[in-house]
Coordinates of C-alpha atoms in Angstrom, one line a residue:
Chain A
X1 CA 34.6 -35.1 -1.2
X2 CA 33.8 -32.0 1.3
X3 CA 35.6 -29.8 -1.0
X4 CA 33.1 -31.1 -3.6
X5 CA 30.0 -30.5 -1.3
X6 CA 31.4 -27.4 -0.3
X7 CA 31.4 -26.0 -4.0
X8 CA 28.1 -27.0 -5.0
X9 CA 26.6 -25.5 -1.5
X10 CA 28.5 -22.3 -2.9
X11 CA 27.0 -22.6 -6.7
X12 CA 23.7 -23.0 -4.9
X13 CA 24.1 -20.1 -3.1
X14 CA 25.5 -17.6 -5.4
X15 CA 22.9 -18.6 -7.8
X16 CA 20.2 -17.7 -5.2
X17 CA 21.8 -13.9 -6.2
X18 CA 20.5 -14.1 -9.4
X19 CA 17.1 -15.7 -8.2
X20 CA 16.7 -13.3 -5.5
X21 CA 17.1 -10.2 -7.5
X22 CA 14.5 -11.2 -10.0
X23 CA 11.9 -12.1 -6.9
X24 CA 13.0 -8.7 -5.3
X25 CA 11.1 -6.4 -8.1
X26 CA 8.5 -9.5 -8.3
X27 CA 7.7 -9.2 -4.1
X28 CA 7.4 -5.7 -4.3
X29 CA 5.0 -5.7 -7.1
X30 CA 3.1 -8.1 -5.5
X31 CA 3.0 -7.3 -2.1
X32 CA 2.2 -3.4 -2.4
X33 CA -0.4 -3.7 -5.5
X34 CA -1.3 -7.2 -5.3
X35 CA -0.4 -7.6 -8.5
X36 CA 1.6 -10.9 -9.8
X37 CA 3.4 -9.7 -12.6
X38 CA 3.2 -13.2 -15.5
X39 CA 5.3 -10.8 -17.5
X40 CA 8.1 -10.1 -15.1
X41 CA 10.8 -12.8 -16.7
X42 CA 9.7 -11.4 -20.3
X43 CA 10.9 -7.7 -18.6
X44 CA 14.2 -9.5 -17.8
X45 CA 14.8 -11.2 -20.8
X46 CA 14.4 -7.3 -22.9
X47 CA 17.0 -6.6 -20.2
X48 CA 19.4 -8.9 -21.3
X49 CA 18.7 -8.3 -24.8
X50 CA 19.7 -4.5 -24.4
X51 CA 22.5 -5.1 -22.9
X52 CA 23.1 -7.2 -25.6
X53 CA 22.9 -4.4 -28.1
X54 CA 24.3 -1.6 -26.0
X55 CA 27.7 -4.4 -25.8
X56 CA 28.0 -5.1 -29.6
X57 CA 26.9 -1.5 -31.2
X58 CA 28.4 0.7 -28.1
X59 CA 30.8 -1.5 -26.6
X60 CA 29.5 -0.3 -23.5
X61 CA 30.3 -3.2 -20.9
X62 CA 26.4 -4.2 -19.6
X63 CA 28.0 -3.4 -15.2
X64 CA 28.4 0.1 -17.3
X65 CA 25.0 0.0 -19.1
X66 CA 23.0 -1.0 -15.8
X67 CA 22.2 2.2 -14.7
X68 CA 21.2 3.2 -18.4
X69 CA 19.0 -0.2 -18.6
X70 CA 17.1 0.9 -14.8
X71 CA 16.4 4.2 -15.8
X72 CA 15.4 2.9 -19.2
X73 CA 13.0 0.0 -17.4
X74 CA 12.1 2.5 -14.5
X75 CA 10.3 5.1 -17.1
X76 CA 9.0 1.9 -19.1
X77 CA 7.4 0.5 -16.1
X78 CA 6.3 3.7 -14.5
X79 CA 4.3 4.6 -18.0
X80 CA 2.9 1.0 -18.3
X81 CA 1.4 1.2 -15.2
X82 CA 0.4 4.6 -14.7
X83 CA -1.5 4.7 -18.3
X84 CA -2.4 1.3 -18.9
X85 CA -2.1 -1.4 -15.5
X86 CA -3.9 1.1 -13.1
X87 CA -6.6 0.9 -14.9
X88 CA -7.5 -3.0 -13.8
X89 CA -5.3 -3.2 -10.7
X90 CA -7.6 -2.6 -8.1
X91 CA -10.2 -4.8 -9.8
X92 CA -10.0 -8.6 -9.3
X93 CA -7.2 -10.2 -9.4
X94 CA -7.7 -12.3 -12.2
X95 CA -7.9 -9.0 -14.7
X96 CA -4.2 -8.4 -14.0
X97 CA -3.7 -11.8 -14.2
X98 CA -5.0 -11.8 -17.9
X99 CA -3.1 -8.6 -18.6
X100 CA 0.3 -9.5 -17.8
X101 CA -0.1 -12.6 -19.4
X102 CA -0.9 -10.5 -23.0
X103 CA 1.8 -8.3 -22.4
X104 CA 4.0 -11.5 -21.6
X105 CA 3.1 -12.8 -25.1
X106 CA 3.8 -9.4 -26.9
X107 CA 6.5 -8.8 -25.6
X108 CA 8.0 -12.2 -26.2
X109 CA 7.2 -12.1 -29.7
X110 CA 8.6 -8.7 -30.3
X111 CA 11.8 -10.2 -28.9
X112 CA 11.4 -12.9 -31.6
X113 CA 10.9 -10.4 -34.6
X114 CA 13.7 -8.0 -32.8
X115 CA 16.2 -10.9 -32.0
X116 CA 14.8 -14.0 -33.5
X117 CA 14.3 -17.2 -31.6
X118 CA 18.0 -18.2 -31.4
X119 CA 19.8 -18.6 -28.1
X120 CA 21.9 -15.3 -27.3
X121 CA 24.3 -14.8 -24.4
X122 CA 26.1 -11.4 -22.9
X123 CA 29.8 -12.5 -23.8
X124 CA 32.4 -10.5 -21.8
X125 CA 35.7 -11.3 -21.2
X126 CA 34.7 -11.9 -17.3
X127 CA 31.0 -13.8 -18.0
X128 CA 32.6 -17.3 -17.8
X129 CA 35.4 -16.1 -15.8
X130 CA 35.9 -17.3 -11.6
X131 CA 37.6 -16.1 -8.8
X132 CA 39.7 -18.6 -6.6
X133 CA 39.7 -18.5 -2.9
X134 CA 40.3 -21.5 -0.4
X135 CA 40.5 -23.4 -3.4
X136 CA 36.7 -22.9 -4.2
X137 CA 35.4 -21.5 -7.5
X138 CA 33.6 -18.1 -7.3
X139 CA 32.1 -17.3 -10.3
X140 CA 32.4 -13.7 -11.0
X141 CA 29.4 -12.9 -12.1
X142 CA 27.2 -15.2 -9.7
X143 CA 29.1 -13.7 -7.1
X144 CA 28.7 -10.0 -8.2
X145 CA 24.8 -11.0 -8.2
X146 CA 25.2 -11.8 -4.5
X147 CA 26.5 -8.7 -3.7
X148 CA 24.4 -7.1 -5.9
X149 CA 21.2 -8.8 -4.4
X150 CA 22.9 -7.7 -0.7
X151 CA 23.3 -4.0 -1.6
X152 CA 19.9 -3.5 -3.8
X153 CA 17.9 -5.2 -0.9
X154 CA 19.4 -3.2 2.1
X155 CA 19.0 0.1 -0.5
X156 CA 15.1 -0.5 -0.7
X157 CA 14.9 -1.5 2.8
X158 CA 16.6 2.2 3.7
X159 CA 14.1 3.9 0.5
X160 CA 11.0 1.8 2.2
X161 CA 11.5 2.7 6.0
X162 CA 13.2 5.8 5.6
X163 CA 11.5 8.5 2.5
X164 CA 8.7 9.8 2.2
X165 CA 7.9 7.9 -1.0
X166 CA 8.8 4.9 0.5
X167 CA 6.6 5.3 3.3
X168 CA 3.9 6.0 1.0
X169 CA 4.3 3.0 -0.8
X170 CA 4.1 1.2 2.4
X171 CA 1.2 2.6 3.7
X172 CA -0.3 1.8 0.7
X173 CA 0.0 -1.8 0.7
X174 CA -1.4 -1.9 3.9
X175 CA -4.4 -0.3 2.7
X176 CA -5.7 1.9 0.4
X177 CA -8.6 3.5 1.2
X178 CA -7.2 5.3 4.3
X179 CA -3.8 6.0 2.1
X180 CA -5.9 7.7 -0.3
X181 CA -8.6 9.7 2.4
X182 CA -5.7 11.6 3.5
X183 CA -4.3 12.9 0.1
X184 CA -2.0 10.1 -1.4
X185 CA -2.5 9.4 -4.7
X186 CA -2.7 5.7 -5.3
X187 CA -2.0 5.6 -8.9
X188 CA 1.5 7.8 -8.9
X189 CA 2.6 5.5 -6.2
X190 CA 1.5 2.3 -7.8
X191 CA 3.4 4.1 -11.1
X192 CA 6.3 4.3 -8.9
X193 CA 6.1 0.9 -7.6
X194 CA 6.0 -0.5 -10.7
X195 CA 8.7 1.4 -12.3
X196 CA 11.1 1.1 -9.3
X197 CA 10.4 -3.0 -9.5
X198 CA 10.6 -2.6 -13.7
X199 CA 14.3 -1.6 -12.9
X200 CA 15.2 -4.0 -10.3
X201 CA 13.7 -6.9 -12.7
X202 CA 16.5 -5.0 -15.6
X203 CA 19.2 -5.4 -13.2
X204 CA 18.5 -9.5 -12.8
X205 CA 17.4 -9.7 -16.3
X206 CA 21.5 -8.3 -17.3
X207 CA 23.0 -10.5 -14.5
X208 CA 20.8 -13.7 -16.2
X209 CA 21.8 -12.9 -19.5
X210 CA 25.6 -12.7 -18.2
X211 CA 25.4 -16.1 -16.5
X212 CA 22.8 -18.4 -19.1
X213 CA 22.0 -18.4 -22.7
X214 CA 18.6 -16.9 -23.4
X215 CA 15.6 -16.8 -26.0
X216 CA 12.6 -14.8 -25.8
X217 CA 11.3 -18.1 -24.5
X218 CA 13.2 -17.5 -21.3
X219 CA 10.7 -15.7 -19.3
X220 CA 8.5 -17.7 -18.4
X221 CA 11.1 -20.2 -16.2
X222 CA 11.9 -16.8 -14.5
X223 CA 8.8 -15.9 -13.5
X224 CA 8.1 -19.2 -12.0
X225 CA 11.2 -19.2 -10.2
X226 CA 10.6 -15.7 -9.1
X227 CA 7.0 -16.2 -8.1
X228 CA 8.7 -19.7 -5.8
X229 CA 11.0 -17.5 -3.9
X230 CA 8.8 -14.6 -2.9
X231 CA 6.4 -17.2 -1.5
X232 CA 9.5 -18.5 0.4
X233 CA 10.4 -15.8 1.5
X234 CA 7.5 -13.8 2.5
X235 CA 5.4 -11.7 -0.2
X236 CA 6.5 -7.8 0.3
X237 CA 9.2 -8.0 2.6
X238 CA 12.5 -6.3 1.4
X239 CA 14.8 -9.1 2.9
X240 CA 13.1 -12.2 1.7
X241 CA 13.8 -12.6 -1.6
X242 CA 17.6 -12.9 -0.4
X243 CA 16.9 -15.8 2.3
X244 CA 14.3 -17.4 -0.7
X245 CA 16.5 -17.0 -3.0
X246 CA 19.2 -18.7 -1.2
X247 CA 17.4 -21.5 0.6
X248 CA 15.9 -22.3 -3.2
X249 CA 19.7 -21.8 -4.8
X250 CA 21.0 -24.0 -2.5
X251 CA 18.3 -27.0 -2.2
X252 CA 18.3 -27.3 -6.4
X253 CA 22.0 -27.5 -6.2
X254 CA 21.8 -30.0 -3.9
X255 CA 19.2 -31.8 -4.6
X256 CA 20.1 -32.1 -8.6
X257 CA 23.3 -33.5 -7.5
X258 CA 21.4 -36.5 -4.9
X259 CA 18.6 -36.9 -7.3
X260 CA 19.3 -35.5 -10.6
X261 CA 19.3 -32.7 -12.9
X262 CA 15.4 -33.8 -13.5
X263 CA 14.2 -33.7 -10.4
X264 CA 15.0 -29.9 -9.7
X265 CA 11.3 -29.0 -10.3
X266 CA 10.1 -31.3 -8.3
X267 CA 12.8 -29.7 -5.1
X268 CA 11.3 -26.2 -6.1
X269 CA 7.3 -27.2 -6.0
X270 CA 7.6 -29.5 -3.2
X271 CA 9.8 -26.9 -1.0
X272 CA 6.7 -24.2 -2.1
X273 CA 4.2 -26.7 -1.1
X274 CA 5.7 -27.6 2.4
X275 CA 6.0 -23.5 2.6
X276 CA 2.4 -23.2 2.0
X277 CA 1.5 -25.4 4.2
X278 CA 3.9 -24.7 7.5
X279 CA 4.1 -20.9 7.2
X280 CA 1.9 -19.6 4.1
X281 CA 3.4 -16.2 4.7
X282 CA 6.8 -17.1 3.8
X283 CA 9.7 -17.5 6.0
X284 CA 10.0 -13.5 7.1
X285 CA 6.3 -12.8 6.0
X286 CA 3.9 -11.6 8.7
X287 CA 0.4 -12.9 9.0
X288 CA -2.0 -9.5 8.0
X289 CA -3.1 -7.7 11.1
Chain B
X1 CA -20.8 31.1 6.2
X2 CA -21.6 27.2 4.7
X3 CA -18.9 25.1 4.2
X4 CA -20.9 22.3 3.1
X5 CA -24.1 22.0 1.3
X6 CA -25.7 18.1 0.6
X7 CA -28.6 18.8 -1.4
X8 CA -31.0 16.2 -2.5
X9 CA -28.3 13.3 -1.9
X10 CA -29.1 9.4 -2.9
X11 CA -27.0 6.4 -2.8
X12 CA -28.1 3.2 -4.2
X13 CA -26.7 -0.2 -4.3
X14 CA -27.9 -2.7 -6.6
X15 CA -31.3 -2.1 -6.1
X16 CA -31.4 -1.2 -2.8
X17 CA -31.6 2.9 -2.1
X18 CA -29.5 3.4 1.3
X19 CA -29.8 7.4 0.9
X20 CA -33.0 9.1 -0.4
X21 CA -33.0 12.7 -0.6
X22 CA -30.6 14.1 2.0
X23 CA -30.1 17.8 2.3
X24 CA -28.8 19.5 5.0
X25 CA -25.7 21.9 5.7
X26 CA -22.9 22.9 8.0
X27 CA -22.1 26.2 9.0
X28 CA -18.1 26.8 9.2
X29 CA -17.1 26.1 12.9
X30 CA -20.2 24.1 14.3
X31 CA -20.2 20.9 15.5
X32 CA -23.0 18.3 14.1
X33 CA -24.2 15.3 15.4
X34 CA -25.2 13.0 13.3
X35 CA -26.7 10.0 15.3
X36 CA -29.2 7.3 13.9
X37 CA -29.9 3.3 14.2
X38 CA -26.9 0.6 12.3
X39 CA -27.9 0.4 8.8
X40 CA -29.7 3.8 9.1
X41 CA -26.9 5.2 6.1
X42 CA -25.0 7.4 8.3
X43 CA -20.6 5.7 7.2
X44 CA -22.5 5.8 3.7
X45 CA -23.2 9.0 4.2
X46 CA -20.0 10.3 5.1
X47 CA -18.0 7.8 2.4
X48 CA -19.6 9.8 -0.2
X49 CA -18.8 13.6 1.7
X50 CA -15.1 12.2 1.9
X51 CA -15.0 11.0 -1.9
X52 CA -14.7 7.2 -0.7
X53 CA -18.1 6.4 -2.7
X54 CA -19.8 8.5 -5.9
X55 CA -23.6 9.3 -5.3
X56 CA -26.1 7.9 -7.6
X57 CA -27.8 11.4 -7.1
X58 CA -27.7 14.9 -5.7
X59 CA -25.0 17.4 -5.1
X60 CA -22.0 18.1 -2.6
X61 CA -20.7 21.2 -2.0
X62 CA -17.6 22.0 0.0
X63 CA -16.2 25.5 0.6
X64 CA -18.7 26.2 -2.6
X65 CA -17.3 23.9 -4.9
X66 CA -18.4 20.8 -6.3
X67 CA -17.1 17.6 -5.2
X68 CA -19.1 15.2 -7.7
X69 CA -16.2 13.1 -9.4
X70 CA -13.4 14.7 -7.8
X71 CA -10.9 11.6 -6.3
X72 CA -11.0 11.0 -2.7
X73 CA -7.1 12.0 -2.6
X74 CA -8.2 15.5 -4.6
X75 CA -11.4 15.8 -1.7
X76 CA -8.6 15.6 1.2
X77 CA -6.0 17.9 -0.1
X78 CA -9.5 20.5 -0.1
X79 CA -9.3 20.1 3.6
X80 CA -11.9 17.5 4.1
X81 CA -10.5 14.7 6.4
X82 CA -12.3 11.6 8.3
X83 CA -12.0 8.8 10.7
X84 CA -13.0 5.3 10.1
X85 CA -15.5 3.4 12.5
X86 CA -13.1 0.8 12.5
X87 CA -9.6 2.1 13.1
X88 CA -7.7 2.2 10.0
X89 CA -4.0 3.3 11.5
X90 CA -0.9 2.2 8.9
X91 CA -0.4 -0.8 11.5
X92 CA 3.7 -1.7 10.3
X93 CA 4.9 2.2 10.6
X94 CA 5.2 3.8 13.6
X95 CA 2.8 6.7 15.1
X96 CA 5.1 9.6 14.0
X97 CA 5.0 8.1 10.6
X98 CA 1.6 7.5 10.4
X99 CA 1.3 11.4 11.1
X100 CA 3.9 12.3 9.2
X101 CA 2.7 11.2 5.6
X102 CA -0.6 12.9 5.9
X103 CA 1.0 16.3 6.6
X104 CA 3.4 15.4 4.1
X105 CA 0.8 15.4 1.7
X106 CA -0.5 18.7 2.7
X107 CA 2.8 20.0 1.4
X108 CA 4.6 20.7 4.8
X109 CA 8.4 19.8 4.3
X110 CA 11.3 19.6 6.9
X111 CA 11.3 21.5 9.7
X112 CA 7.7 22.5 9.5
X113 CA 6.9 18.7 9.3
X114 CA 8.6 17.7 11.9
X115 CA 7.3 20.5 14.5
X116 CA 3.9 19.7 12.7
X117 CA 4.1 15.8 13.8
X118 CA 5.2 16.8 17.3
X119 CA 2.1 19.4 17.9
X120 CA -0.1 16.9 16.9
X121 CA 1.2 14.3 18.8
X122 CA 1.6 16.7 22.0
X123 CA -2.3 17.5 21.3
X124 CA -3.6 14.0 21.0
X125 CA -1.4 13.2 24.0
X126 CA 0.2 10.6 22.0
X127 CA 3.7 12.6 22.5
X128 CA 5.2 9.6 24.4
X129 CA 4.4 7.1 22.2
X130 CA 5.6 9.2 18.7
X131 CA 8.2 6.4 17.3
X132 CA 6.5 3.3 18.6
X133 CA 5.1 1.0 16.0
X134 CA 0.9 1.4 15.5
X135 CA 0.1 -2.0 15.6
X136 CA 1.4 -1.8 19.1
X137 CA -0.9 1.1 20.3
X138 CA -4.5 0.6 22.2
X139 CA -7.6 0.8 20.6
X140 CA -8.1 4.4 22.5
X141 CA -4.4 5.0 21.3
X142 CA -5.3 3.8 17.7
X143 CA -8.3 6.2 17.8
X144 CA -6.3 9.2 18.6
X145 CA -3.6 8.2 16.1
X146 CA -6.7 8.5 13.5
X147 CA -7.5 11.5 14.5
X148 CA -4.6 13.3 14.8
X149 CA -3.5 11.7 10.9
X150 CA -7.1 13.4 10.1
X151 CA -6.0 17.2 11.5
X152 CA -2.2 16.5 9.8
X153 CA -4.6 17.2 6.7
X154 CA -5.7 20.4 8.5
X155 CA -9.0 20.1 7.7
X156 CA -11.5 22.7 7.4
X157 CA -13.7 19.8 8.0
X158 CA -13.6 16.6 10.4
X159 CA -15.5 13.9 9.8
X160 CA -15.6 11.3 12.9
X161 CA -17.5 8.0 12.1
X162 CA -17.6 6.7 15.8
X163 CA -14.6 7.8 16.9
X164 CA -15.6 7.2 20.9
X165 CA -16.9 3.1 19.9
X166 CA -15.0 0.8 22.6
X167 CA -13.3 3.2 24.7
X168 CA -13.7 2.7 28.4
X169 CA -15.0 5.3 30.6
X170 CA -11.8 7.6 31.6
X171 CA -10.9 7.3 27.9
X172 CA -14.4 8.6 26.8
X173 CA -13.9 11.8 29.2
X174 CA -10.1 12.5 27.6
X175 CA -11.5 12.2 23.7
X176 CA -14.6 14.4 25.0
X177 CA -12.1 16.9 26.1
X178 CA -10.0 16.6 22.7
X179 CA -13.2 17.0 20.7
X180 CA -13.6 20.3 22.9
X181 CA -10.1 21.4 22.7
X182 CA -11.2 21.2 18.7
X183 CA -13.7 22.9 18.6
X184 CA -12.2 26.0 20.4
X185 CA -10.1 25.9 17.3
X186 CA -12.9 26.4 15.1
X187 CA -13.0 23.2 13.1
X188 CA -16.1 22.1 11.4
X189 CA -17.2 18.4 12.8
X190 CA -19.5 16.0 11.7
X191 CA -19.8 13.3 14.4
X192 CA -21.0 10.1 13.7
X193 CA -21.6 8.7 17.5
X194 CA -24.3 6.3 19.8
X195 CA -23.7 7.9 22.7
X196 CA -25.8 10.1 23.4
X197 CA -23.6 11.8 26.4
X198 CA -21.0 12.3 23.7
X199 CA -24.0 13.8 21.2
X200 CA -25.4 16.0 23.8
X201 CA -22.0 17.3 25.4
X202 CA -20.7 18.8 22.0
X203 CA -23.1 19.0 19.5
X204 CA -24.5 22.8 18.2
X205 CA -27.0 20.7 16.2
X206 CA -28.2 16.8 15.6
X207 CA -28.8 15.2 12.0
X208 CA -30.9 12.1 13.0
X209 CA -31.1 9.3 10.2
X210 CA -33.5 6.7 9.5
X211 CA -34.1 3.8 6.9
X212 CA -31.8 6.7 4.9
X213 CA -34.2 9.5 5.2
X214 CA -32.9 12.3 7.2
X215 CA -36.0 12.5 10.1
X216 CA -35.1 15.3 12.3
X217 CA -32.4 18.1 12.1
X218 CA -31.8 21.0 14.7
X219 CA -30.2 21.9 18.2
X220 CA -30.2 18.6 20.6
X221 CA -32.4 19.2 23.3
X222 CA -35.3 20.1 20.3
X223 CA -34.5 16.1 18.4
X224 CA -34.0 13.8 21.4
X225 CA -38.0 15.2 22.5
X226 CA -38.8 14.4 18.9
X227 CA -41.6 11.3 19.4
X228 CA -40.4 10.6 15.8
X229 CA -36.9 10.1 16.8
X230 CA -37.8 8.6 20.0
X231 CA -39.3 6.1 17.9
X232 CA -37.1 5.2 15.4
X233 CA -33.8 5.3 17.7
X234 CA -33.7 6.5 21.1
X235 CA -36.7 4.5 22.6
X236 CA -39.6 6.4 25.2
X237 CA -37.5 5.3 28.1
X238 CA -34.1 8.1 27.0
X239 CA -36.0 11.0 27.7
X240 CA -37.9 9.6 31.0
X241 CA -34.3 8.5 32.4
X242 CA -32.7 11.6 31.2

């Protein structure tokens, strides 16, 4: 019965890879241009889908395509924002709010013309496959998203604290006016931002499309569960999609098991509530000074 | 030689006009008071020099060229840098940081950034303090950080907007001596202040500002005996206790 416990802590938490990597280009959206991104699982789910393609025409394995796929979302995302989201970003919030949600729907209804409506899934010989240690299952993909999630959040922790055009990016998330009175230029570094996060959301979008069956339809779940974690973890911060992600992997695991499958939404709102109410800054969110 | 010319300047918002016709200009190396009651127009003023805010009217021209619809980032990298009334430091990266990005942005690189950040530091005596966090610093500590982000620029113009507000006696006399030490270098300054002791002790010339109308321009001694600026600001009883 421990063993049992012990394996469905350990689905809980290498699934809180895959939802922390999606919130990690979601936080950083939202905490540097306040912008909440109601297209960001429709960006994951074109992820999965090109890794799709680049598998069956190329036969280029999608851990091979990644770096293709970021650089592909990272000049997407830069161009998107740079000629089309600056232009409402620093207006009220509800203007990005109603443009994300029209790209949301274009782009989920290209996918349908593209790809159709069917379910799809990234089939490689290792996408079902586990390792065995201590007589647990590690799923190889769930656990590559853990390390993944590890490695991509301590490498924008380093590019935030560390170069210049992190710095800038921080600086101007605290504030833009100041950022912009001495010489930054706000919209390259919201371009950046949002190409940077376009990328990350490509890299969860291929490890979701490894692990689950998708339709265009997919996004909007992701979103939802990305938007949960950065609140539990703390909008902005480089490290708290990991600890969001994992705490909310590891309570719907749980809790599906005690309760049942159908109760998992009501886990994920309830634990957001109680967040917003105890510490509405997230778990490693600061309080603005 | 001018190095900058506000002719005919107007700000409105909504229907409320918070600058009516301001002209005036700043010879290269002067220091300018510009002094005036709260709501008198004098942060509006210097938003729209720095780019911050576009005039409804009138022209600005720095270093002889026009600064009508130029971005405030574009303004800056001209050599126009300011201070905020309220400090606006990066709070969550350090002081060296907060130094470094604005010379950064004025192209220096390596080396020459990093012996940049230190002279600036050494010359806001903020040397000591260079990798500590900003949110930790004092308010006087916070104000010198400002200003020394402001010369990372190095600006052929300074614009202060109360950069002496809150600071306790002994560190009124060390940013009076800083403000000296800056002028010996020969930068331009606008000075957005109250107190008078500050006004008087480095000023070449006093802009005073009223209801948005500029009342009284020229060298200090000449505006503080001004009945008209006694009225509207300094009160009868300045120039009898002076």
């Amino acid at each position: 019965m421990m063993h049992l416990w012990l394996q469905i802590i350990l689905n809980g938490l290498l699934q809180g890879g895959i939802l922390g990597i999606s919130a990690l280009a979601f936080s950083l959206q939202w905490g540097v241009m306040n912008l909440i991104n109601l297209a960001h699982g429709s960006f994951q789910i074109l992820a999965a889908y090109l890794a799709l393609v680049l598998l069956q025409r190329l036969g280029l394995d999608p851990f091979l395509a990644m770096p293709l796929v970021f650089l592909i979302f990272f000049a997407g995302g830069y161009l998107l924002q740079f000629g089309i989201i600056n232009r409402v970003v620093s207006g009220n919030l509800f203007m990005t709010l109603l443009l994300t949600y029209g790209l949301d729907f274009v782009l989920a209804n290209s996918m349908i013309l593209l790809f159709t409506a069917d379910y799809k899934s990234v089939n490689t010989s290792y996408a079902n496959s586990s390792w065995h240690l201590l007589g647990l299952q590690f799923p190889i993909v769930r656990t590559l998203a853990l390390v993944f999630l590890l490695i991509l959040s301590l490498l924008l922790w380093l590019f935030l604290e560390y170069t210049r055009a992190g710095r800038a990016i921080r600086a101007t998330s605290m504030s833009t006016e100041p950022a912009r009175l001495m010489g930054l230029r706000i919209p390259k570094v919201y371009a950046l931002t949002f190409g940077l996060s376009s990328g990350l959301a490509a890299v969860g979008g291929i490890f979701y499309g490894l692990s689950n069956a998708f339709s265009p339809a997919a996004g909007g779940p992701l979103t939802v569960g990305a938007f949960v974690v950065t609140i539990l973890g703390g909008v902005g911060t480089s490290w708290g999609p990991l600890v969001g992600g994992i705490i909310l992997g590891v309570l719907d695991a749980v809790g599906s098991v005690i309760l049942g499958p159908t109760y998992v939404n009501v886990i994920t709102f309830g634990l957001l509530l109680l967040i917003l109410i105890l510490r509405p800054n997230g778990i490693l969110g600061r309080a603005a000074a | 030689m001018t190095i900058l010319q506000v002719e005919n300047l107007s700000k409105d918002f909504g229907g409320l006009r918070v600058l009516e016709n301001i002209t005036f200009s700043l010879a290269a190396g002067s220091v300018v008071g510009l002094i005036g009651p709260n709501g008198a127009g004098k942060s509006t003023l210097v938003n729209l020099i720095a780019g911050a805010d576009r005039p409804t009217g009138g022209e600005i021209l720095f270093a002889s060229r026009r600064l009508a619809g130029l971005p405030a980032w574009r303004v800056a990298r001209l050599g126009l840098a300011r201070t905020f009334q309220i400090t606006r430091v990066f709070t969550d990266l350090s002081l060296g940081d907060n130094i470094r990005l604005a010379a950064w942005t004025r192209g220096l690189r390596g080396k020459g950034l990093e012996a940049e950040v230190r002279r600036l530091a050494d010359l806001t005596e903020l040397s000591d303090k260079i990798a500590k966090p900003s949110r930790d610093l004092t308010l006087a500590d916070q104000k010198r950080l400002q200003l020394a982000r402001a010369l990372a620029l190095k600006p052929k113009l300074l614009l202060l907007d109360e950069v002496m507000a809150g600071l306790n006696p002994s560190e009124l006399d060390r940013a009076i001596q800083l403000l000296a030490k800056l002028r010996n270098e020969g930068i331009t300054m606008l000075v957005i202040e109250h107190l008078m002791r500050v006004i008087m002790n480095i000023s070449d010339r006093v802009l005073v500002l009223h209801q948005g109308s500029l009342i009284a321009d020229g060298p200090p001694a000449e505006v503080v005996a001004s009945s008209q600026v006694q009225e509207a600001y300094l009160g009868r009883r300045y120039v009898q206790n002076r």
